[in-house]
Tab-separated table of C-alpha atoms in Angstrom:
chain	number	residue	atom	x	y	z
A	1270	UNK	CA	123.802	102.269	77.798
A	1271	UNK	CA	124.365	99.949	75.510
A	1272	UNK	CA	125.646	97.213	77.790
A	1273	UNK	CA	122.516	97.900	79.916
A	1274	UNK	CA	120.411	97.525	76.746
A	1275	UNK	CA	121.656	93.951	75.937
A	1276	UNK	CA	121.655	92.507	79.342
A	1277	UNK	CA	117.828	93.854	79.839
A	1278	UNK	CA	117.002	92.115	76.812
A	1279	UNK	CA	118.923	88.756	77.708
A	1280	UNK	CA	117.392	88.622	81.348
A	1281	UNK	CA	114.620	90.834	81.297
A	1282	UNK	CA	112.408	87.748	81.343
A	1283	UNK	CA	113.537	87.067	84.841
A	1284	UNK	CA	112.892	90.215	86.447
A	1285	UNK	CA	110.506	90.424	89.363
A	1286	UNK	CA	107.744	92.611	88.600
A	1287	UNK	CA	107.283	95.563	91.216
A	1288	UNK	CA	110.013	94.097	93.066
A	1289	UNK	CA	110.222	97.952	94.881
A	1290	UNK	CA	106.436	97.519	96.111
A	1291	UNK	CA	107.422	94.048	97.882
A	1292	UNK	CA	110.479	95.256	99.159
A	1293	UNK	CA	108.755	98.380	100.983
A	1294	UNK	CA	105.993	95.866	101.875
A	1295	UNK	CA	108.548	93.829	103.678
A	1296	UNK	CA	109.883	96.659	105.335
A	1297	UNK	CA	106.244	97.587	106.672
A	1298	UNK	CA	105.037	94.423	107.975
A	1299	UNK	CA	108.396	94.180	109.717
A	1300	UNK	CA	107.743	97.649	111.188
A	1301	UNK	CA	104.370	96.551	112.254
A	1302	UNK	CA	105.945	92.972	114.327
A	1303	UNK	CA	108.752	95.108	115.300
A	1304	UNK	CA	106.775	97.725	117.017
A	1305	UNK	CA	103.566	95.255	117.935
A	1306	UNK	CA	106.158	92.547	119.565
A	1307	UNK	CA	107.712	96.087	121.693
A	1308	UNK	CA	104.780	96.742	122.745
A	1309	UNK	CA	104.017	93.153	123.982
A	1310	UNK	CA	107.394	92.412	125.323
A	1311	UNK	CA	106.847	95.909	127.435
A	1312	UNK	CA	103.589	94.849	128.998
A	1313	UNK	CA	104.234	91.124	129.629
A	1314	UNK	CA	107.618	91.612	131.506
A	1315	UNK	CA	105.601	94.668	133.338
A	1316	UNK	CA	103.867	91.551	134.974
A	1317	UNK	CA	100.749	93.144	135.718
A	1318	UNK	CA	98.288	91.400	133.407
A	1319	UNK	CA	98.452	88.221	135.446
A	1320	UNK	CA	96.695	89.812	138.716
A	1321	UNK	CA	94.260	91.768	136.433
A	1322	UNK	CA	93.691	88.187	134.536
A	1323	UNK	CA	92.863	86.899	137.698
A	1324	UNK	CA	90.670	89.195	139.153
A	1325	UNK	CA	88.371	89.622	136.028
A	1326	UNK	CA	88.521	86.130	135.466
A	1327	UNK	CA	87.066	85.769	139.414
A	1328	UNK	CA	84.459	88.694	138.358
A	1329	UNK	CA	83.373	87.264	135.322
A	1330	UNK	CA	83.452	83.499	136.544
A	1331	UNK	CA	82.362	83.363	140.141
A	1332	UNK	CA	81.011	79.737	139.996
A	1333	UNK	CA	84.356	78.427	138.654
A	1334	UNK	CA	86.897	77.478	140.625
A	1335	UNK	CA	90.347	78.941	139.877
């Protein structure tokens, strides 16, 4: 422990601080676009939102030409 000892006192300075919180943080928010960008990549290819886009945007917007 002694080596430990000396090193954490040369370059203790330049520790990160809660480096374990960011790390799991990272790990989260790449979770999150992971499973969000599934999710989108599922629907989009499905290619059902276009005629739905169109026919609420023909309900909603009868005046406008499409």
């Amino acid at each position: 422990m002694n080596f430990l000892n000396k090193m954490e006192r040369k370059f203790g300075r330049f520790a990160i601080h809660n480096l374990t919180k960011y790390i799991i943080g990272c790990y989260i928010i790449g979770y999150i676009i992971t499973y969000t960008s599934a999710i989108f990549a599922l629907v989009y290819s499905s290619g059902w939102p276009r005629p739905l886009l169109w026919v609420l945007a023909a309900a909603l917007l009868p005046g406008l030409a499409l």
